[in-house]
XYZ file of N, CA, C and O in Angstrom:
612
model
N 98.648 341.305 -90.054
C 98.579 339.807 -89.084
C 96.704 340.351 -88.633
O 96.505 339.093 -87.905
N 95.904 340.996 -89.282
C 94.501 340.847 -88.892
C 94.225 341.632 -90.070
O 95.007 341.549 -90.799
N 93.567 340.884 -90.427
C 92.651 341.198 -91.815
C 91.010 341.424 -91.409
O 90.635 341.270 -90.387
N 90.404 342.386 -92.212
C 88.694 342.545 -91.954
C 88.419 341.316 -93.259
O 87.747 341.062 -93.648
N 86.893 340.740 -92.245
C 86.323 340.129 -92.680
C 84.172 340.628 -92.836
O 84.614 341.380 -91.902
N 83.465 340.587 -93.426
C 82.650 341.191 -93.451
C 81.946 339.903 -93.251
O 81.871 338.225 -93.147
N 80.858 339.008 -91.562
C 79.572 338.833 -91.518
C 78.264 338.262 -92.629
O 78.564 339.082 -93.491
N 78.179 337.345 -92.436
C 77.075 337.057 -92.416
C 75.884 337.593 -93.238
O 75.375 338.258 -95.049
N 75.079 339.147 -91.860
C 75.607 339.894 -92.948
C 75.577 341.178 -93.385
O 74.650 341.607 -93.805
N 76.454 341.127 -93.647
C 77.535 342.227 -94.801
C 77.116 343.834 -93.466
O 77.650 344.399 -93.950
N 76.419 343.329 -92.302
C 76.154 345.386 -91.909
C 77.320 345.787 -90.883
O 77.954 346.194 -90.288
N 78.090 344.496 -91.161
C 78.913 344.568 -89.321
C 80.699 344.300 -89.645
O 80.225 342.776 -90.596
N 81.392 344.112 -89.786
C 82.228 343.690 -89.224
C 82.932 343.016 -88.343
O 83.180 343.470 -87.285
N 84.153 341.851 -87.999
C 84.944 341.739 -87.089
C 86.476 341.055 -88.292
O 86.375 340.959 -88.692
N 87.065 341.163 -86.458
C 88.436 341.347 -86.983
C 88.432 339.391 -87.127
O 88.069 339.277 -86.036
N 89.156 339.172 -87.575
C 89.603 337.050 -87.927
C 91.477 337.333 -87.197
O 91.399 338.243 -87.819
N 91.573 336.427 -86.813
C 92.914 336.419 -85.680
C 92.952 335.000 -86.776
O 92.419 334.182 -86.307
N 94.483 334.876 -86.744
C 94.995 334.075 -87.186
C 95.029 333.204 -86.308
O 95.836 333.141 -85.250
N 94.871 331.531 -86.307
C 95.710 330.388 -84.258
C 96.519 330.587 -84.318
O 96.638 330.195 -83.515
N 97.697 330.371 -85.433
C 98.889 330.727 -84.674
C 98.663 332.147 -83.807
O 99.494 330.926 -82.872
N 98.277 332.641 -84.504
C 98.412 334.334 -83.112
C 97.827 333.935 -82.029
O 98.548 333.572 -81.038
N 97.061 333.161 -81.859
C 96.733 332.904 -80.460
C 97.646 331.633 -79.755
O 97.891 331.660 -78.649
N 97.830 330.625 -80.312
C 98.393 329.971 -79.826
C 99.126 329.882 -79.170
O 99.866 330.034 -78.129
N 100.330 331.589 -80.241
C 101.701 331.917 -80.019
C 101.669 332.614 -78.525
O 102.213 332.546 -77.624
N 100.467 333.120 -78.237
C 99.850 333.805 -77.280
C 99.609 333.027 -75.191
O 99.580 333.567 -75.520
N 98.755 332.289 -75.814
C 97.884 331.232 -74.865
C 99.592 330.734 -74.358
O 100.448 330.555 -73.372
N 100.641 329.476 -75.655
C 101.866 330.033 -74.974
C 103.394 330.782 -73.557
O 103.801 330.219 -73.377
N 102.803 331.759 -74.630
C 103.585 332.984 -73.978
C 103.507 333.402 -72.901
O 103.564 332.879 -71.538
N 101.406 333.036 -72.763
C 101.099 333.070 -71.614
C 101.417 331.857 -70.202
O 101.330 332.226 -69.001
N 101.361 331.666 -71.091
C 101.949 330.034 -69.840
C 103.653 330.016 -68.887
O 103.617 329.719 -67.804
N 104.394 330.337 -70.370
C 105.816 330.356 -70.126
C 105.985 332.025 -68.883
O 106.691 331.477 -67.730
N 105.291 333.099 -69.048
C 104.746 334.122 -68.018
C 104.150 333.973 -66.152
O 103.592 334.918 -66.332
N 103.598 333.120 -66.575
C 102.817 332.484 -65.152
C 101.706 333.644 -65.206
O 101.303 333.944 -64.686
N 101.483 334.563 -66.378
C 100.351 335.074 -66.393
C 98.922 334.309 -66.429
O 97.755 334.482 -67.776
N 98.606 333.904 -66.307
C 97.517 333.182 -65.393
C 96.099 333.856 -66.289
O 94.887 333.540 -66.638
N 95.986 334.725 -65.877
C 94.514 336.521 -66.027
C 95.060 336.186 -67.687
O 93.656 335.508 -68.754
N 95.628 336.819 -67.877
C 95.435 337.415 -69.679
C 95.880 335.198 -70.278
O 94.337 335.673 -71.462
N 96.183 334.736 -69.958
C 96.067 333.020 -70.244
C 94.597 332.360 -70.659
O 93.626 332.122 -71.950
N 93.942 333.199 -69.410
C 93.088 332.828 -69.310
C 91.792 333.211 -69.973
O 90.254 332.824 -70.535
N 91.745 334.134 -70.964
C 91.123 335.232 -70.988
C 91.483 334.748 -72.926
O 90.053 335.668 -73.943
N 92.302 334.275 -73.240
C 92.558 333.260 -74.933
C 91.314 332.186 -74.620
O 91.609 331.395 -76.207
N 90.611 331.678 -73.577
C 90.218 330.389 -73.195
C 88.672 330.844 -73.709
O 88.427 331.279 -72.554
N 88.756 329.770 -74.557
C 86.807 329.385 -75.045
C 86.460 328.938 -73.434
O 86.691 327.964 -72.584
N 85.082 329.408 -72.722
C 84.369 329.740 -71.693
C 84.223 327.472 -71.437
O 84.491 326.938 -70.062
N 84.461 326.262 -72.649
C 83.867 325.346 -72.185
C 85.341 324.674 -72.503
O 85.094 323.272 -73.584
N 86.498 325.300 -73.240
C 87.505 325.110 -73.028
C 88.246 323.690 -72.623
O 87.366 323.030 -71.687
N 89.066 322.614 -73.451
C 89.010 320.977 -72.792
C 90.912 321.189 -73.263
O 90.904 320.899 -74.217
N 90.761 320.364 -72.553
C 92.606 319.797 -72.689
C 93.029 318.376 -72.325
O 92.875 318.230 -71.766
N 93.355 317.475 -73.100
C 93.640 316.235 -72.958
C 95.070 316.321 -72.905
O 95.881 317.113 -73.603
N 96.073 315.701 -72.705
C 96.631 315.310 -71.653
C 97.807 313.543 -71.031
O 96.647 313.893 -70.996
N 98.648 313.042 -71.599
C 98.610 311.324 -71.799
C 98.749 310.847 -70.709
O 97.785 310.542 -69.652
N 99.074 312.190 -70.051
C 99.319 311.601 -68.669
C 98.949 312.385 -67.580
O 99.128 311.644 -65.909
N 97.926 312.364 -67.426
C 96.875 312.904 -67.232
C 94.914 312.207 -67.500
O 95.027 312.017 -68.119
N 94.704 311.559 -66.111
C 93.699 310.660 -66.608
C 92.370 311.189 -67.593
O 91.542 310.381 -68.325
N 92.038 311.799 -66.460
C 90.459 312.782 -67.502
C 90.892 313.859 -67.725
O 92.535 314.688 -67.556
N 90.135 313.950 -68.643
C 90.436 316.021 -69.675
C 89.729 316.625 -69.171
O 89.160 316.813 -68.287
N 91.196 318.337 -68.932
C 91.183 318.757 -67.895
C 89.564 320.141 -68.739
O 89.927 320.076 -70.106
N 87.945 320.618 -67.965
C 87.388 320.297 -68.206
C 86.996 321.417 -68.544
O 86.208 322.240 -67.517
N 86.522 323.244 -68.627
C 86.379 324.506 -67.876
C 87.516 325.489 -67.760
O 88.410 324.482 -67.914
N 86.732 326.529 -67.602
C 88.305 327.736 -66.919
C 88.808 327.129 -65.786
O 89.929 327.215 -65.254
N 87.149 327.128 -64.549
C 87.830 327.132 -63.048
C 89.111 325.363 -62.902
O 90.106 325.999 -62.236
N 88.132 324.294 -63.503
C 88.961 323.487 -63.505
C 90.659 323.315 -64.029
O 91.759 323.505 -63.990
N 90.944 324.200 -64.716
C 91.902 324.930 -65.270
C 92.891 326.458 -64.633
O 93.837 325.889 -64.678
N 91.622 326.995 -64.438
C 93.020 327.696 -63.042
C 93.497 326.714 -62.397
O 95.057 326.932 -62.186
N 92.577 325.434 -61.653
C 93.195 324.328 -60.667
C 94.347 323.648 -61.693
O 95.853 324.294 -61.228
N 94.853 323.211 -62.658
C 95.238 323.859 -63.189
C 97.428 323.789 -63.378
O 97.808 322.438 -63.256
N 96.693 324.238 -63.634
C 97.615 325.362 -63.289
C 98.182 325.960 -62.619
O 99.547 326.676 -62.326
N 97.161 326.209 -61.015
C 98.022 326.493 -60.477
C 99.050 325.115 -59.667
O 100.780 325.984 -58.975
N 98.751 324.327 -60.504
C 100.578 323.402 -59.874
C 100.967 324.224 -61.134
O 102.697 323.517 -61.128
N 101.492 324.851 -61.535
C 103.158 324.638 -62.748
C 103.218 326.509 -62.235
O 104.313 326.996 -61.885
N 102.943 326.689 -61.142
C 103.286 328.371 -60.846
C 104.948 327.950 -59.966
O 105.063 329.214 -60.225
N 104.781 326.729 -59.250
C 106.598 326.257 -59.014
C 107.817 325.723 -59.790
O 108.003 326.045 -59.554
N 106.694 326.027 -61.053
C 107.708 325.920 -62.227
C 108.224 327.042 -63.158
O 107.053 327.685 -63.804
N 109.506 327.031 -63.470
C 110.302 328.261 -64.633
C 110.397 327.328 -65.414
O 110.891 326.280 -65.442
N 109.405 327.898 -67.175
C 109.334 326.997 -68.575
C 110.143 327.759 -68.772
O 109.221 329.111 -69.019
N 109.758 327.479 -70.438
C 110.365 328.438 -70.741
C 109.726 326.711 -72.696
O 110.800 325.712 -72.653
N 109.454 327.813 -73.107
C 108.698 326.753 -74.463
C 108.997 326.957 -76.216
O 110.048 329.034 -75.940
N 110.519 326.085 -76.171
C 110.615 326.242 -77.487
C 109.669 325.129 -78.914
O 109.702 324.363 -79.084
N 108.802 327.012 -79.474
C 108.522 326.112 -80.468
C 109.260 324.970 -81.501
O 110.446 326.793 -82.898
N 109.721 323.991 -81.878
C 109.867 323.376 -83.310
C 109.399 324.011 -85.113
O 110.488 324.148 -85.589
N 108.190 324.155 -84.672
C 107.898 323.750 -85.804
C 106.217 323.753 -84.928
O 105.147 323.821 -84.201
N 105.159 324.235 -86.181
C 103.458 325.405 -86.276
C 103.343 325.599 -87.316
O 104.149 325.834 -88.031
N 102.710 325.157 -87.522
C 101.504 325.072 -89.088
C 100.090 324.854 -88.543
O 99.874 324.074 -87.924
N 99.254 325.117 -89.751
C 97.940 325.474 -89.132
C 96.818 324.716 -91.106
O 98.042 325.170 -91.101
N 95.155 324.491 -90.271
C 94.590 324.590 -91.560
C 93.745 325.484 -90.779
O 92.940 324.410 -89.849
N 92.749 326.140 -91.796
C 91.473 326.031 -90.938
C 91.706 326.688 -88.963
O 92.699 327.573 -88.693
N 90.886 326.138 -88.480
C 90.714 326.566 -87.193
C 91.962 325.221 -86.038
O 91.994 325.687 -85.215
N 92.516 324.563 -86.974
C 93.239 323.748 -85.921
C 95.352 323.792 -86.334
O 95.727 324.489 -87.156
N 95.623 323.789 -85.282
C 96.813 324.409 -85.245
C 97.621 322.747 -84.087
O 97.732 322.539 -83.207
N 98.534 323.309 -84.930
C 98.531 321.495 -85.210
C 100.991 322.250 -84.201
O 101.814 322.591 -85.417
N 101.920 322.274 -83.273
C 103.168 322.508 -82.832
C 103.878 321.573 -82.927
O 103.419 320.145 -81.151
N 104.681 321.032 -82.856
C 105.874 320.595 -81.520
C 107.177 321.669 -81.152
O 106.834 323.019 -81.797
N 106.723 321.161 -79.558
C 107.166 322.002 -79.034
C 108.328 320.716 -77.688
O 108.104 320.401 -77.393
N 109.163 321.548 -76.933
C 109.858 322.022 -76.763
C 110.013 322.092 -75.214
O 110.757 324.009 -75.354
N 110.135 322.413 -74.411
C 109.791 322.526 -72.497
C 110.866 322.578 -71.612
O 111.143 321.545 -71.909
N 111.190 323.241 -71.091
C 112.064 322.608 -70.799
C 112.158 323.804 -69.296
O 111.905 325.200 -69.480
N 111.731 322.904 -68.400
C 111.495 323.810 -67.353
C 112.275 323.109 -65.714
O 112.750 321.553 -65.812
N 112.179 323.764 -64.675
C 113.394 323.629 -63.644
C 112.406 323.311 -62.316
O 111.468 325.361 -62.535
N 111.825 323.216 -61.563
C 110.875 322.994 -60.941
C 111.708 323.890 -59.520
O 113.209 322.383 -58.625
N 110.865 324.599 -58.458
C 111.345 325.274 -57.299
C 111.155 324.505 -56.472
O 111.426 325.078 -55.514
N 109.401 324.334 -56.843
C 108.870 323.840 -55.392
C 109.094 322.808 -55.226
O 108.199 321.901 -56.179
N 108.474 321.899 -54.259
C 107.235 320.658 -53.530
C 106.611 320.861 -54.222
O 105.538 321.669 -54.399
N 105.314 319.339 -55.302
C 104.542 319.564 -56.166
C 103.779 318.568 -56.547
O 104.536 317.407 -55.778
N 102.279 318.357 -57.030
C 102.689 317.179 -56.631
C 102.324 317.187 -58.283
O 101.537 318.566 -59.723
N 102.180 316.524 -59.460
C 101.096 316.154 -61.655
C 100.974 314.754 -61.686
O 101.580 313.350 -61.243
N 100.022 315.295 -62.198
C 99.291 313.620 -62.503
C 99.842 312.478 -61.000
O 99.806 311.304 -61.184
N 98.913 312.720 -60.187
C 99.158 312.074 -58.763
C 100.516 311.487 -57.775
O 100.847 311.273 -57.049
N 101.643 312.454 -58.245
C 102.942 312.088 -58.363
C 103.375 313.373 -57.101
O 103.224 314.565 -58.442
N 103.613 312.485 -56.065
C 104.863 314.103 -56.073
C 105.833 314.080 -56.893
O 107.202 313.234 -57.267
N 106.200 315.269 -56.805
C 107.669 316.477 -57.668
C 108.140 317.052 -56.783
O 108.046 317.802 -55.744
N 109.821 316.155 -57.052
C 110.788 317.252 -56.004
C 111.287 318.736 -57.443
O 111.578 318.242 -58.058
N 111.793 320.127 -55.957
C 112.615 320.772 -56.243
C 113.856 320.206 -56.916
O 114.263 318.979 -56.550
N 114.296 321.247 -57.924
C 115.714 320.109 -58.884
C 115.831 322.044 -59.971
O 114.921 322.564 -59.705
N 117.280 320.901 -59.420
C 118.254 322.161 -60.219
C 118.517 322.008 -61.245
O 119.053 323.127 -62.541
N 118.386 320.541 -61.857
C 118.191 321.276 -63.353
C 117.926 320.914 -64.260
O 115.942 320.891 -63.900
N 117.637 321.354 -64.789
C 116.658 321.754 -66.295
C 116.409 320.277 -66.881
O 117.461 319.172 -66.459
N 115.192 320.260 -66.595
C 114.095 319.327 -67.334
C 113.471 319.641 -68.690
O 113.195 320.747 -69.141
N 113.974 319.039 -70.206
C 113.870 318.701 -70.795
C 112.459 318.550 -71.292
O 113.197 316.482 -71.280
N 112.014 318.436 -72.527
C 109.939 317.243 -72.528
C 109.636 317.561 -74.081
O 109.304 318.940 -74.774
N 110.145 316.902 -75.748
C 109.660 317.347 -76.793
C 108.024 316.432 -76.906
O 107.936 315.548 -76.282
N 107.177 317.181 -77.060
C 105.876 316.367 -77.461
C 105.161 317.652 -78.783
O 105.774 318.464 -78.497
N 104.243 317.285 -78.957
C 103.079 317.233 -80.169
C 102.230 317.864 -79.728
O 100.861 317.264 -78.871
N 101.098 318.625 -80.079
C 100.502 319.534 -79.503
C 99.326 319.692 -80.841
O 100.230 320.659 -81.352
N 97.712 320.017 -80.585
C 97.229 320.194 -80.835
C 95.880 320.718 -81.001
O 95.601 320.729 -79.253
N 95.557 321.850 -80.963
C 94.541 322.720 -80.917
C 93.800 323.293 -81.998
O 93.476 323.104 -82.898
N 92.383 323.603 -80.624
C 92.026 324.140 -82.518
C 90.993 325.573 -80.850
O 90.608 325.944 -80.452
N 90.839 326.387 -82.954
C 90.621 328.169 -81.641
C 89.292 327.684 -82.353
O 88.234 327.684 -83.865
N 88.370 328.501 -82.081
C 87.094 328.847 -82.567
C 87.168 330.077 -83.018
O 88.074 330.886 -83.696
N 85.819 330.403 -83.265
C 85.255 331.729 -84.387
C 85.372 332.827 -83.873
O 84.798 334.073 -84.194
N 85.596 332.639 -82.636
C 85.398 334.174 -82.047
C 87.179 334.257 -81.289
O 87.193 335.336 -80.790
N 87.800 333.299 -82.028
C 89.684 334.150 -81.565
C 89.960 332.795 -80.200
O 91.271 333.556 -79.695
N 89.263 332.625 -80.697
C 89.282 330.926 -78.440
C 90.254 330.042 -78.554
O 88.980 329.607 -79.359
N 90.835 329.688 -77.890
C 91.357 328.352 -77.769
C 90.329 327.851 -76.709
O 89.225 327.855 -76.058
N 88.842 326.366 -78.215
C 88.616 326.184 -77.827
C 88.968 324.185 -77.756
O 88.493 323.638 -76.436
N 90.165 323.941 -77.395
C 90.400 322.828 -77.678
C 92.063 322.536 -77.687
O 92.882 323.358 -78.604
N 92.535 321.484 -76.325
C 93.957 321.819 -77.090
C 94.844 319.728 -76.459
O 93.669 319.513 -75.373
N 95.359 319.117 -77.424
C 95.202 317.821 -76.714
C 96.567 317.316 -76.618
O 97.345 318.297 -78.347
N 98.060 316.715 -76.497
C 98.788 316.363 -76.282
C 99.342 315.449 -76.480
O 98.782 314.214 -76.257
N 100.205 315.098 -77.884
C 100.448 313.151 -77.884
C 101.867 312.856 -77.383
O 102.860 314.203 -77.847
N 102.128 313.016 -76.427
C 104.394 312.865 -75.782
C 103.614 311.401 -75.189
O 103.257 309.921 -74.946
N 105.861 311.300 -74.583
C 105.531 310.090 -74.163
C 105.786 310.184 -72.925
O 106.444 310.400 -72.316
N 104.508 309.576 -72.278
C 104.419 309.368 -70.746
C 105.530 308.780 -69.866
O 105.343 310.548 -69.373
N 106.221 307.376 -70.288
C 106.863 307.469 -69.375
C 108.215 308.353 -68.971
O 108.672 307.976 -67.918
N 108.975 308.875 -70.444
C 109.594 309.519 -70.253
C 108.833 310.500 -69.445
O 110.637 311.243 -69.316
N 108.550 311.069 -69.925
C 108.565 312.773 -69.015
C 107.580 312.668 -67.976
O 108.862 313.373 -67.675
N 107.981 311.770 -67.222
C 107.472 310.885 -65.428
C 109.223 311.038 -65.663
O 109.521 311.064 -64.189
N 109.371 309.790 -65.689
C 111.220 309.781 -65.827
C 112.167 311.534 -65.784
O 112.612 311.459 -64.554
N 111.965 312.794 -66.389
C 112.007 313.859 -66.033
C 111.460 314.318 -65.111
O 112.626 315.078 -64.710
N 109.795 314.105 -65.531
C 109.637 315.571 -64.081
C 110.252 314.760 -62.500
O 110.082 314.972 -61.324
N 111.762 313.215 -62.709
C 112.035 312.292 -61.405
C 109.995 311.240 -61.080
O 110.592 311.169 -59.795
N 109.476 311.200 -61.042
C 108.547 309.633 -60.609
C 108.795 308.243 -61.495
O 108.928 308.506 -63.075
N 109.209 307.884 -60.524
C 109.672 306.332 -60.851
C 108.156 305.815 -61.620
O 106.892 305.584 -60.587
N 108.260 304.667 -62.429
C 107.007 303.898 -63.078
C 106.249 302.475 -62.031
O 107.636 302.569 -61.912
């Protein structure tokens, strides 16, 4: 799972993590709502882009605020497929969630529901040389996603 590589000076060695492993840890922490574990996986300049949110979320504190809105959502992510090349990981994901508390998403009120909501989308992640997530980009069908959440356009 881990492999040793030599640094440029060849005096020290560093552990190189697989980008796919970092992404799997991130997804698992998000499903568990373990925000502290999740934030430890992020570069301080982390950027997350989602087509249903007008502006990218940049940095640790803004991402914590974004994650707070997920607190009332039970979710489970199924990785349909995942592949990587270099520092980039591509994943097709299916998220099943149940909204437990009234909340807000992308400026719209979301009401509680006992009915599971399933949303499928693609994400691209970039893991930096320190083994931290530097970037996450989501590509999804926003109108379908918002209808699944009970928001009419």
